[in-house]
Coordinates of N, CA, C and O and ligand atoms in Angstrom, one line a residue:
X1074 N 131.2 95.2 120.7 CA 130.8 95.9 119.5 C 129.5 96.7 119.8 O 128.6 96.1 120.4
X1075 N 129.2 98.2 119.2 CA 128.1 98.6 119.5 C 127.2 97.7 118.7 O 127.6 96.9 117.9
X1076 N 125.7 98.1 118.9 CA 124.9 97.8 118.7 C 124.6 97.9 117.0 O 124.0 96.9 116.6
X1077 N 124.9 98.6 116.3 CA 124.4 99.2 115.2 C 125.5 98.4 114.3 O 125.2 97.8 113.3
X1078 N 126.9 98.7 114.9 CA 128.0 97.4 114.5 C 127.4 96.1 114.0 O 127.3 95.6 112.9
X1079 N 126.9 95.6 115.1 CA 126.5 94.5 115.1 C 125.1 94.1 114.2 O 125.1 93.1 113.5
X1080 N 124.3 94.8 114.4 CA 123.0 94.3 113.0 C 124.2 94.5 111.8 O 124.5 93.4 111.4
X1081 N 124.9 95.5 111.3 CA 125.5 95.7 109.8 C 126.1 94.5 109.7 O 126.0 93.8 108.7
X1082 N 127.0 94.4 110.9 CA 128.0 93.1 110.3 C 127.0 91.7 110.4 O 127.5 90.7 110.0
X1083 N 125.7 91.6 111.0 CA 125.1 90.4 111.6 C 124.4 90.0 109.7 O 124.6 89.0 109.1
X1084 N 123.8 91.2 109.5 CA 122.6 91.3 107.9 C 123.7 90.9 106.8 O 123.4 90.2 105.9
X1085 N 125.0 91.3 107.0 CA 126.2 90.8 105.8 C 126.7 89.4 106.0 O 127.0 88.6 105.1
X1086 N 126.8 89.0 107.8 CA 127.4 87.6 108.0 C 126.6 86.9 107.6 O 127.0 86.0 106.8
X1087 N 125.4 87.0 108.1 CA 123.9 86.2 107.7 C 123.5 85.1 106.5 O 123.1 84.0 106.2
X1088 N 123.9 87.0 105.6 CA 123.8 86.4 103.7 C 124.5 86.0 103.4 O 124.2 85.3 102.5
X1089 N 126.2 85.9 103.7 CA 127.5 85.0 103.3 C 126.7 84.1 103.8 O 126.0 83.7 102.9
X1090 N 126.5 83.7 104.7 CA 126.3 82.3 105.4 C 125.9 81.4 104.8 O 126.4 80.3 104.6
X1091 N 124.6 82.0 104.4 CA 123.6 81.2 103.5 C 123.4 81.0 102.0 O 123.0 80.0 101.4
X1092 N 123.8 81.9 101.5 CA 123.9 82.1 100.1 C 125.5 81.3 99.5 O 125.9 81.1 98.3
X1093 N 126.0 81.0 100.8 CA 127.5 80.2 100.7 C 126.8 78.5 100.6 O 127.7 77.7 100.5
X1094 N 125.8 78.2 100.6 CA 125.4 76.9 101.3 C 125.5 76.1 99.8 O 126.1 75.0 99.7
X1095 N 124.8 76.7 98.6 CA 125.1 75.7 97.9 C 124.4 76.8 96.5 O 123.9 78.0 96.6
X1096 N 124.5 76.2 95.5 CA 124.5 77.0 94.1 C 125.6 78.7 94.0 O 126.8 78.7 94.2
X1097 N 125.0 79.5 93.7 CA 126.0 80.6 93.2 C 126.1 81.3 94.7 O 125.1 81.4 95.3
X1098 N 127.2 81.7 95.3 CA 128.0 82.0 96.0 C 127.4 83.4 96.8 O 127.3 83.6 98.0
X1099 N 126.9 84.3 95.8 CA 126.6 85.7 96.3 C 125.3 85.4 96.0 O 124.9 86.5 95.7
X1100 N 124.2 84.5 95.8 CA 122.3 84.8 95.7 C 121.9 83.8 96.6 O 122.4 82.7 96.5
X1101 N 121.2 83.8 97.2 CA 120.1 82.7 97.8 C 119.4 82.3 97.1 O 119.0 83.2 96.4
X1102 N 118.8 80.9 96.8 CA 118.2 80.3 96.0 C 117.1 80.5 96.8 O 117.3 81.3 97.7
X1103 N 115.8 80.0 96.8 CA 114.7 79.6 97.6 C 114.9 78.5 98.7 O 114.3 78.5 99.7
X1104 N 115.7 77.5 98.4 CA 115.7 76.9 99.5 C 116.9 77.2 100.9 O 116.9 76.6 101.9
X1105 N 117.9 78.5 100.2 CA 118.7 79.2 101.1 C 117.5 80.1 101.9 O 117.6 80.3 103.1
X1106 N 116.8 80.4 101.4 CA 116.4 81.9 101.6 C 115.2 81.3 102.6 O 114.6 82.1 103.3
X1107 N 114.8 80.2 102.5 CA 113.6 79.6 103.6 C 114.4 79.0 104.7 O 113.8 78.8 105.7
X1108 N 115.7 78.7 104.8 CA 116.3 77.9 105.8 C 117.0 79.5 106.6 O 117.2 79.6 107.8
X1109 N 117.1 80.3 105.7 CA 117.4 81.4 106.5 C 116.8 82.3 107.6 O 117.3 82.6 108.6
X1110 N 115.2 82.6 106.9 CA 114.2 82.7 107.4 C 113.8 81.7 108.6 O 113.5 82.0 109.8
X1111 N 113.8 81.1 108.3 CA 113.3 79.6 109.2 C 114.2 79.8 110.5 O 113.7 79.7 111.6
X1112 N 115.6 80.0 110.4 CA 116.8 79.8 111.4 C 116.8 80.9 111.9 O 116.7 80.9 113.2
X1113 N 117.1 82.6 110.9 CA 117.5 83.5 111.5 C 116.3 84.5 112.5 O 116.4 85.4 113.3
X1114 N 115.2 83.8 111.9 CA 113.9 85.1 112.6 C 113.2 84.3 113.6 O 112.5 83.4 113.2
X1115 N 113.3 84.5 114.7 CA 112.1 84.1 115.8 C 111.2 84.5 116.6 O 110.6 83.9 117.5
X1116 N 111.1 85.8 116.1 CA 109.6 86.4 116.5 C 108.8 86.2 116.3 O 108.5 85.8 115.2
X1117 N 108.2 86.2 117.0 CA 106.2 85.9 116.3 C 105.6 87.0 115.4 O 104.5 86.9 114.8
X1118 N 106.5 88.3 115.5 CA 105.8 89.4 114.9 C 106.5 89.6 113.6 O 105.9 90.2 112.8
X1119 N 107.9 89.1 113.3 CA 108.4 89.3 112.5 C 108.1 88.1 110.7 O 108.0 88.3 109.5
X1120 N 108.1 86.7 111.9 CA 107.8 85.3 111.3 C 106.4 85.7 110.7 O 106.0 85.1 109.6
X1121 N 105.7 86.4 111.2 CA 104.0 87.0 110.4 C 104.4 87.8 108.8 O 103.8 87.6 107.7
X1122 N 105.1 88.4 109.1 CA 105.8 89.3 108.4 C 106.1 88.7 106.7 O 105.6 89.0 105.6
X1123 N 107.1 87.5 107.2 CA 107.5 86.7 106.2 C 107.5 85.2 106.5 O 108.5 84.6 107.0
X1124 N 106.4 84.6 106.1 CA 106.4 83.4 106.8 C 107.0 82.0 105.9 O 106.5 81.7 104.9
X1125 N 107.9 81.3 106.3 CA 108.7 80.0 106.0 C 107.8 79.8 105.0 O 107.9 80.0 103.8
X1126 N 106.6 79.4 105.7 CA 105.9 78.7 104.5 C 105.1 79.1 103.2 O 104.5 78.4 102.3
X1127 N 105.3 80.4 103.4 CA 105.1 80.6 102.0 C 106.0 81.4 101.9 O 106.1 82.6 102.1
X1128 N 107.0 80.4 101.2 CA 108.0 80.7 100.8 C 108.3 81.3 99.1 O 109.4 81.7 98.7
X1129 N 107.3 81.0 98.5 CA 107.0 81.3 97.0 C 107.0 82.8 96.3 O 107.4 83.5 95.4
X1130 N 106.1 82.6 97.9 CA 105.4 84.4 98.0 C 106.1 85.4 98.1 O 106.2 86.4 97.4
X1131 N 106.9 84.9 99.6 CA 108.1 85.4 99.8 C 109.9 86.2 98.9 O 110.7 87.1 99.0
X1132 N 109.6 85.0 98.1 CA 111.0 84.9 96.9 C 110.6 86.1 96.0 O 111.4 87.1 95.8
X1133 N 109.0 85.9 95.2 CA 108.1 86.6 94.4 C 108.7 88.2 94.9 O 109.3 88.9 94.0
X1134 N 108.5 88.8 96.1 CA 108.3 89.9 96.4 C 109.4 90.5 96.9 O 109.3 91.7 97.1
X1135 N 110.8 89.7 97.2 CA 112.1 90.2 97.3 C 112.8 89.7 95.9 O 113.7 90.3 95.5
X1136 N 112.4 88.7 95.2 CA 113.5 89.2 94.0 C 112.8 90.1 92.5 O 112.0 89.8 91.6
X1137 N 113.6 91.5 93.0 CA 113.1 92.3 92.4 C 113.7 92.2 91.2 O 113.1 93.2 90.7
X1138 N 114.4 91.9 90.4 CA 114.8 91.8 89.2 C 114.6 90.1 88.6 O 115.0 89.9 87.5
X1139 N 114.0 89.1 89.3 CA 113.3 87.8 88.4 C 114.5 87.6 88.1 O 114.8 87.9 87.0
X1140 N 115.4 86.9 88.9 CA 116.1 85.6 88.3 C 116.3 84.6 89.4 O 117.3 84.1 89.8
X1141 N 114.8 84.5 90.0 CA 115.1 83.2 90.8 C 115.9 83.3 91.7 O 115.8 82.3 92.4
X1142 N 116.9 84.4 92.3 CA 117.9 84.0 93.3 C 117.4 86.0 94.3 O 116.9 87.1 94.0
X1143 N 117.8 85.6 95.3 CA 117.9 86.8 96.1 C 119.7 87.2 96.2 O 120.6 86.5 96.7
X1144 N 119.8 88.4 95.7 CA 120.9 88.9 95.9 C 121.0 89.8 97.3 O 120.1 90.0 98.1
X1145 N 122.5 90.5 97.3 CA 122.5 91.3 98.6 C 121.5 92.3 98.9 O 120.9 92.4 100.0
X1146 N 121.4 93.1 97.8 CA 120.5 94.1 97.5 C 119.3 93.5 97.6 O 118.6 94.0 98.5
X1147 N 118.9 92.7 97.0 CA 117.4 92.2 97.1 C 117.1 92.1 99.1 O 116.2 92.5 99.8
X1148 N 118.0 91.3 99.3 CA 117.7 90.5 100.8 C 118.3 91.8 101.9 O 117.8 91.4 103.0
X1149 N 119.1 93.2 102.1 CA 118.9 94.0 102.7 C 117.9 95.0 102.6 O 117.8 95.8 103.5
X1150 N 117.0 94.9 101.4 CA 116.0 95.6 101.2 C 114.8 95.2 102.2 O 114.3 96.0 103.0
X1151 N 114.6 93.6 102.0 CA 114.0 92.8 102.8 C 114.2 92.9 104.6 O 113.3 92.7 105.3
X1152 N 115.5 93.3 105.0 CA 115.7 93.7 106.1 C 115.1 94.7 106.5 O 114.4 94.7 107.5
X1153 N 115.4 95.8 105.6 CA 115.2 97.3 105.8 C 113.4 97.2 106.0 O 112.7 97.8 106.8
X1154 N 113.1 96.3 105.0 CA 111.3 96.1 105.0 C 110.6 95.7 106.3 O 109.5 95.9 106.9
X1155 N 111.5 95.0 106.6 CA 110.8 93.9 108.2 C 110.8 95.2 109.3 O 109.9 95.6 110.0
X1156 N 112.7 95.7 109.2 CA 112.5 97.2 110.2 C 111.4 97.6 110.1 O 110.6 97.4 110.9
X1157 N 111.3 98.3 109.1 CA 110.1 99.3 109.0 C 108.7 99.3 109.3 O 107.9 100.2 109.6
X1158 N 108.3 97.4 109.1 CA 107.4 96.9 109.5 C 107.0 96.9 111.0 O 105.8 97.1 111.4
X1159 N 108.4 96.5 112.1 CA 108.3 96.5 113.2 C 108.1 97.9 113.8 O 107.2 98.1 114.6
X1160 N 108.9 98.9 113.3 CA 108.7 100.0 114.2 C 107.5 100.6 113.6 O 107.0 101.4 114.4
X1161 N 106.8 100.5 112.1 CA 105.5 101.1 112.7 C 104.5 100.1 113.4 O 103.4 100.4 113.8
X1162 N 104.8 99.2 113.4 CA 103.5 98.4 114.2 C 104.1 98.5 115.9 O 103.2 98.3 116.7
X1163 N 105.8 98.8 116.6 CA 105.6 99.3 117.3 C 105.3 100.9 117.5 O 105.0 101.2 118.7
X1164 N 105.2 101.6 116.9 CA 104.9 103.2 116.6 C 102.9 103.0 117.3 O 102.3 103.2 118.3
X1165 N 102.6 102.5 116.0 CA 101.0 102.3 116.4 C 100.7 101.7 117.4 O 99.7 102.0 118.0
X1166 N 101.4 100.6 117.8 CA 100.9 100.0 119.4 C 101.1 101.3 120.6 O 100.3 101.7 121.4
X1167 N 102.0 101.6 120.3 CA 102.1 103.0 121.7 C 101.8 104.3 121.5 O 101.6 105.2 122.3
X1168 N 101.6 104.4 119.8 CA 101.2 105.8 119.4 C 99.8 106.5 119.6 O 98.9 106.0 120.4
X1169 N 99.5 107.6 118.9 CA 98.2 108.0 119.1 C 97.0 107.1 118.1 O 96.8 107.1 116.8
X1170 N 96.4 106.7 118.8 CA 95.2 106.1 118.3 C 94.7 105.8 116.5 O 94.8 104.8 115.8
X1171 N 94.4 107.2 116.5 CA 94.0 107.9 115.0 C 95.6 107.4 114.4 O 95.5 106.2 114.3
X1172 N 96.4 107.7 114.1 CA 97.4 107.6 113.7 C 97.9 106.2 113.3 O 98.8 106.0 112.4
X1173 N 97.3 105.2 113.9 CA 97.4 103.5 113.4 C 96.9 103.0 112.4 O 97.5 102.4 111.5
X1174 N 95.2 103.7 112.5 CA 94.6 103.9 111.0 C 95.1 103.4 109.9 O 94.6 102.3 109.5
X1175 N 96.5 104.1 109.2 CA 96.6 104.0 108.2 C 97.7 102.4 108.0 O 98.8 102.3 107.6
X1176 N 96.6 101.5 108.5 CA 97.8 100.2 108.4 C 98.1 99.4 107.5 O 99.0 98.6 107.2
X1177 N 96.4 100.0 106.8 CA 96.4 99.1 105.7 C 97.6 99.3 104.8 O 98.3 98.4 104.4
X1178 N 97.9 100.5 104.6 CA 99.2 101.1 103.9 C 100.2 100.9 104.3 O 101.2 101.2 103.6
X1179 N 100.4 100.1 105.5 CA 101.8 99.8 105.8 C 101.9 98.6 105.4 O 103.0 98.1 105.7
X1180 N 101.0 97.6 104.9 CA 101.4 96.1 104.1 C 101.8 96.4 103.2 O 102.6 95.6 102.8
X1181 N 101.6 97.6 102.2 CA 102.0 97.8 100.7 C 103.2 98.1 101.1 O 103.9 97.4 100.3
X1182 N 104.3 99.0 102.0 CA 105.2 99.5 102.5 C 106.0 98.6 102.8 O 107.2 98.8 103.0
X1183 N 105.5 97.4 102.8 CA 106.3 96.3 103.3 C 106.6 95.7 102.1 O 107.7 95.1 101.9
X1184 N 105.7 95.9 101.2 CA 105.5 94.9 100.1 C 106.6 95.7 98.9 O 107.3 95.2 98.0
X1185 N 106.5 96.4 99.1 CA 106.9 97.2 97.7 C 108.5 97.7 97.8 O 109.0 98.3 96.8
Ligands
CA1335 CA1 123.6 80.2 96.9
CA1336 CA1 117.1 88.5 92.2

Protein backbone atom coordinates (compact mmCIF):
# COMPACT_ATOMS: atom_id res chain seq x y z
CA UNK A 1 0.00 0.00 0.00
CA UNK A 2 1.34 3.48 -0.78
CA UNK A 3 2.14 5.51 1.89
CA UNK A 4 -0.59 8.07 2.00
CA UNK A 5 -3.05 4.75 1.66
CA UNK A 6 -1.84 3.92 4.60
CA UNK A 7 -1.99 6.96 7.24
CA UNK A 8 -5.93 7.37 5.61
CA UNK A 9 -6.84 3.88 6.22
CA UNK A 10 -4.28 3.72 9.54
CA UNK A 11 -6.34 7.43 11.25
CA UNK A 12 -9.92 5.50 10.33
CA UNK A 13 -8.65 1.91 11.60
CA UNK A 14 -7.25 3.56 14.67
CA UNK A 15 -10.70 5.32 15.64
CA UNK A 16 -12.83 2.11 14.83
CA UNK A 17 -10.53 0.44 17.11
CA UNK A 18 -10.86 2.41 19.98
CA UNK A 19 -14.01 4.05 20.02
CA UNK A 20 -15.27 0.17 19.44
CA UNK A 21 -13.82 -0.52 23.07
CA UNK A 22 -16.65 0.30 25.08
CA UNK A 23 -19.71 2.98 25.33
CA UNK A 24 -21.09 4.49 21.96
CA UNK A 25 -19.54 2.83 18.96
CA UNK A 26 -18.56 5.89 16.73
CA UNK A 27 -17.02 8.52 19.89
CA UNK A 28 -14.19 7.98 22.14
CA UNK A 29 -14.91 8.55 25.64
CA UNK A 30 -11.78 9.95 27.66
CA UNK A 31 -10.72 6.88 28.72
CA UNK A 32 -10.66 5.57 24.84
CA UNK A 33 -9.14 8.53 23.78
CA UNK A 34 -6.01 8.34 26.54
CA UNK A 35 -5.45 4.58 25.84
CA UNK A 36 -5.36 5.62 22.31
CA UNK A 37 -2.95 8.29 22.78
CA UNK A 38 -1.00 6.38 25.18
CA UNK A 39 -0.70 3.18 22.56
CA UNK A 40 -0.90 4.85 19.16
CA UNK A 41 1.82 7.85 19.53
CA UNK A 42 5.52 7.24 20.48
CA UNK A 43 7.36 10.09 19.73
CA UNK A 44 8.84 12.24 22.06
CA UNK A 45 7.85 15.23 19.85
CA UNK A 46 4.45 14.29 19.21
CA UNK A 47 3.63 12.78 23.03
CA UNK A 48 4.72 16.75 23.95
CA UNK A 49 2.14 17.65 21.72
CA UNK A 50 -0.66 15.80 23.42
CA UNK A 51 0.35 14.33 26.57
CA UNK A 52 -1.61 11.02 28.28
CA UNK A 53 -1.61 12.79 31.14
CA UNK A 54 -3.31 15.48 30.74
CA UNK A 55 -5.74 14.00 29.49
CA UNK A 56 -8.62 16.54 30.60
CA UNK A 57 -6.96 19.11 28.71
CA UNK A 58 -6.62 17.10 25.92
CA UNK A 59 -10.57 16.01 25.65
CA UNK A 60 -11.27 20.02 26.45
CA UNK A 61 -9.56 21.06 23.23
CA UNK A 62 -10.59 18.23 20.60
CA UNK A 63 -14.23 17.97 21.60
CA UNK A 64 -15.36 20.75 19.79
CA UNK A 65 -18.97 20.56 20.17
CA UNK A 66 -19.01 19.54 24.33
CA UNK A 67 -20.54 16.28 24.64
CA UNK A 68 -17.88 14.49 26.42
CA UNK A 69 -16.98 12.13 23.56
CA UNK A 70 -14.55 12.65 20.57
CA UNK A 71 -16.09 11.93 17.29
CA UNK A 72 -14.44 11.20 13.85
CA UNK A 73 -14.38 14.72 13.00
CA UNK A 74 -13.29 15.87 16.20
CA UNK A 75 -10.20 13.14 16.45
CA UNK A 76 -9.06 13.73 12.52
CA UNK A 77 -8.98 17.26 13.16
CA UNK A 78 -6.62 16.33 16.00
CA UNK A 79 -4.53 14.43 13.49
CA UNK A 80 -4.49 17.02 11.03
CA UNK A 81 -3.35 19.40 14.27
CA UNK A 82 -0.34 17.13 15.39
CA UNK A 83 0.66 17.11 11.32
CA UNK A 84 0.79 20.49 11.25
CA UNK A 85 2.53 20.74 14.52
CA UNK A 86 5.27 18.47 13.32
CA UNK A 87 6.07 19.88 10.05
CA UNK A 88 6.26 23.32 11.26
CA UNK A 89 8.56 22.49 14.13
CA UNK A 90 10.26 20.32 11.41
CA UNK A 91 10.07 23.40 8.88
CA UNK A 92 11.78 25.68 11.73
CA UNK A 93 14.38 23.21 12.80
CA UNK A 94 15.92 23.25 9.16
CA UNK A 95 14.38 26.43 8.02
CA UNK A 96 15.59 29.97 7.98
CA UNK A 97 16.31 31.29 11.31
CA UNK A 98 14.05 34.46 11.38
CA UNK A 99 11.18 32.45 10.16
CA UNK A 100 10.91 30.10 13.55
CA UNK A 101 10.17 33.28 15.36
CA UNK A 102 6.76 33.00 15.02
CA UNK A 103 6.27 29.85 17.32
CA UNK A 104 4.51 31.14 19.70
CA UNK A 105 1.62 31.24 17.09
CA UNK A 106 1.99 27.81 16.25
CA UNK A 107 0.68 26.55 19.85
CA UNK A 108 -2.56 28.51 19.07
CA UNK A 109 -2.51 26.60 15.47
CA UNK A 110 -2.42 23.55 17.25
CA UNK A 111 -4.87 24.62 19.69
CA UNK A 112 -7.65 25.91 17.73
CA1 LIG B 1 -16.67 4.47 22.53
CA1 LIG C 1 -17.52 15.77 20.76
Amino acid sequence: MARLDQVITNIVDIFMEYADDEGKKCQLSKAELKKLFETEIQSAELKDKISANDIEEAMELLDKNHDGQVNFREFSRCVCDLAKCYYHKKMGRGGKKGKCRGHEGEEEDCKS
